[in-house]
Tab-separated table of N, CA and C in Angstrom:
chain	number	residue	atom	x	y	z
A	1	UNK	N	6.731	-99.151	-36.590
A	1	UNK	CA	7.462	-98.877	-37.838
A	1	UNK	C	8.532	-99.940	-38.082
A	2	UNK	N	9.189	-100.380	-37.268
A	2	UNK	CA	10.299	-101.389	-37.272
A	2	UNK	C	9.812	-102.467	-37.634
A	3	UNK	N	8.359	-103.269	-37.981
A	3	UNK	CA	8.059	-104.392	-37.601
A	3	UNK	C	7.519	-104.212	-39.603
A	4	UNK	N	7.133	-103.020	-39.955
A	4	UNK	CA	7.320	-102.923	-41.341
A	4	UNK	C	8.603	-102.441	-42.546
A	5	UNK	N	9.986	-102.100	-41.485
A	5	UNK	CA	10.980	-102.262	-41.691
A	5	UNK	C	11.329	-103.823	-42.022
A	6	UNK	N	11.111	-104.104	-41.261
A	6	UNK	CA	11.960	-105.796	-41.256
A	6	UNK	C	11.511	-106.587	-42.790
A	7	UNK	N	10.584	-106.554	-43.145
A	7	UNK	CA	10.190	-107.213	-44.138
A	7	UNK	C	10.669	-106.820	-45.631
A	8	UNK	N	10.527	-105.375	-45.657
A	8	UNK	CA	11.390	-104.614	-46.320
A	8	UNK	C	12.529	-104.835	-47.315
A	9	UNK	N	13.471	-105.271	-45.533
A	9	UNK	CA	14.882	-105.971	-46.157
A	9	UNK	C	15.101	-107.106	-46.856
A	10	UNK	N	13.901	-108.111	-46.375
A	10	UNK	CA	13.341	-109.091	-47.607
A	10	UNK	C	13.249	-109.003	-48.511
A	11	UNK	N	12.470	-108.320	-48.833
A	11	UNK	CA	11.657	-108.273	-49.814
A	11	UNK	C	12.912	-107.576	-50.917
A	12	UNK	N	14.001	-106.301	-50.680
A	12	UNK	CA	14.699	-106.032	-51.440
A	12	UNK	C	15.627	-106.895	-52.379
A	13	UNK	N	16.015	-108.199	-51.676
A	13	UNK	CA	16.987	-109.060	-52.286
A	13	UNK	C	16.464	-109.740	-53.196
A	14	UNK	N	14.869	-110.313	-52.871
A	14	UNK	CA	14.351	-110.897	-53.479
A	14	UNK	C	13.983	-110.246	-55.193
A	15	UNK	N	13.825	-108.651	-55.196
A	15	UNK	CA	13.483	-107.822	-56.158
A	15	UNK	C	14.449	-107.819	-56.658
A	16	UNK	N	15.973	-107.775	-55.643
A	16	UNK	CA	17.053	-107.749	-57.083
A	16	UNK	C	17.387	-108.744	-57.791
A	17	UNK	N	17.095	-110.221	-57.080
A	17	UNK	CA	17.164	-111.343	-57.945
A	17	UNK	C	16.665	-111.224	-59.341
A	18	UNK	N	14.907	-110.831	-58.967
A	18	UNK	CA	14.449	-110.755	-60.039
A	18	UNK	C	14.349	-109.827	-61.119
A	19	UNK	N	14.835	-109.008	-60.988
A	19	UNK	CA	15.622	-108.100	-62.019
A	19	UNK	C	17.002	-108.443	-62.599
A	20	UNK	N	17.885	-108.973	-61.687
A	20	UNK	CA	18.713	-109.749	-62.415
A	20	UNK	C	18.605	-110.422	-63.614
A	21	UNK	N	17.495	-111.575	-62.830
A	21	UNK	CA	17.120	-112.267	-63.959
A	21	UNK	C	16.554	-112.060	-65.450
A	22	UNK	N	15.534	-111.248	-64.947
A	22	UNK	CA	14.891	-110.504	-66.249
A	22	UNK	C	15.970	-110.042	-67.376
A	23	UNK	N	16.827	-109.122	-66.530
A	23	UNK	CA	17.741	-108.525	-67.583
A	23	UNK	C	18.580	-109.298	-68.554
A	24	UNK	N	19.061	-110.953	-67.774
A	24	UNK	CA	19.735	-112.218	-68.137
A	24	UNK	C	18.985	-112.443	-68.965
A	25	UNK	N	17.535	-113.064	-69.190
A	25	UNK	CA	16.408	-113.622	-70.085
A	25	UNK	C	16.529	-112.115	-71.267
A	26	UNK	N	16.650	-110.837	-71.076
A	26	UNK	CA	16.709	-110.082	-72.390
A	26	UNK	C	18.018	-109.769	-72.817
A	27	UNK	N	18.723	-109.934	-72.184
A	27	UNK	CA	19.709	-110.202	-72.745
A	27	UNK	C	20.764	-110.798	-73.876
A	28	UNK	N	20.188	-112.177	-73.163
A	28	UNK	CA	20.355	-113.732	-74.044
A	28	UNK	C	19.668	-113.934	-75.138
A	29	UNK	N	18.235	-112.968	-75.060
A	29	UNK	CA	17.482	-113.229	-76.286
A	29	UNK	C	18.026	-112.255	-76.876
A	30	UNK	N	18.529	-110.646	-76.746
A	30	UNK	CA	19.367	-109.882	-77.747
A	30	UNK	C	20.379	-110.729	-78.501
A	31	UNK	N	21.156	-111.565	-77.636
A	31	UNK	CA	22.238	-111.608	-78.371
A	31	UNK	C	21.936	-112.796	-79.446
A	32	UNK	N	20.671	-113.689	-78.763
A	32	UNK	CA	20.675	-114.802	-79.932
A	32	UNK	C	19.807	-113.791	-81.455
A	33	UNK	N	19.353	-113.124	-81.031
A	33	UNK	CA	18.542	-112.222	-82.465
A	33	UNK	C	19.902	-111.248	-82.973
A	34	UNK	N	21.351	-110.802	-82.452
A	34	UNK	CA	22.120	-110.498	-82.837
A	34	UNK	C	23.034	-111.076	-83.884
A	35	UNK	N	23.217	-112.345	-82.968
A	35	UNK	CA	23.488	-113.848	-84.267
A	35	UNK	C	22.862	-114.170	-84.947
A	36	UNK	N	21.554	-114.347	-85.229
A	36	UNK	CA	20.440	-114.241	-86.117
A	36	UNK	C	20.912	-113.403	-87.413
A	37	UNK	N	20.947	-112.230	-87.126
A	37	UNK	CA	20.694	-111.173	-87.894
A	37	UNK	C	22.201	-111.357	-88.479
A	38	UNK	N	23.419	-111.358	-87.909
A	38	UNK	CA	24.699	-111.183	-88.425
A	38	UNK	C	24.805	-112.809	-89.479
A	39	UNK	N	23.991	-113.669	-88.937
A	39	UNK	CA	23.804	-114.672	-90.194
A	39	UNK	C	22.882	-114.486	-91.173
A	40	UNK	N	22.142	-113.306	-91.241
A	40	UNK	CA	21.784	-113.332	-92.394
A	40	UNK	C	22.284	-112.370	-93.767
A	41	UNK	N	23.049	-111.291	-92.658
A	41	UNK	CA	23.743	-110.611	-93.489
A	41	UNK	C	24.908	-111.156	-94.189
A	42	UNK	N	25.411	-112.472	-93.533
A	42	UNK	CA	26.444	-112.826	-94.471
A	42	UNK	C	25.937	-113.813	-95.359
A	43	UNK	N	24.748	-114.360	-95.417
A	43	UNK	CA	23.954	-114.796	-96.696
A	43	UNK	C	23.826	-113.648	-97.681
């Protein structure tokens, strides 16, 4: 069991990176379609 423990703990950091990231990439695209949109309302 320990020897499929160990990898585990790997593998977790690596998953939160990439959720990090993801959330960064939708994020950034909210806010540029936020500016988008608030420039068109002031047209």
């Amino acid at each position: 069991m320990m020897n499929y423990l160990q990898p585990g703990t790997n593998v977790l950091p690596a998953i939160a990176n990439i959720i990090v990231g993801i959330s960064a990439i939708v994020f950034n695209k909210y806010l540029a379609s936020e500016r988008s949109l608030s420039k068109m309302k002031k047209k």
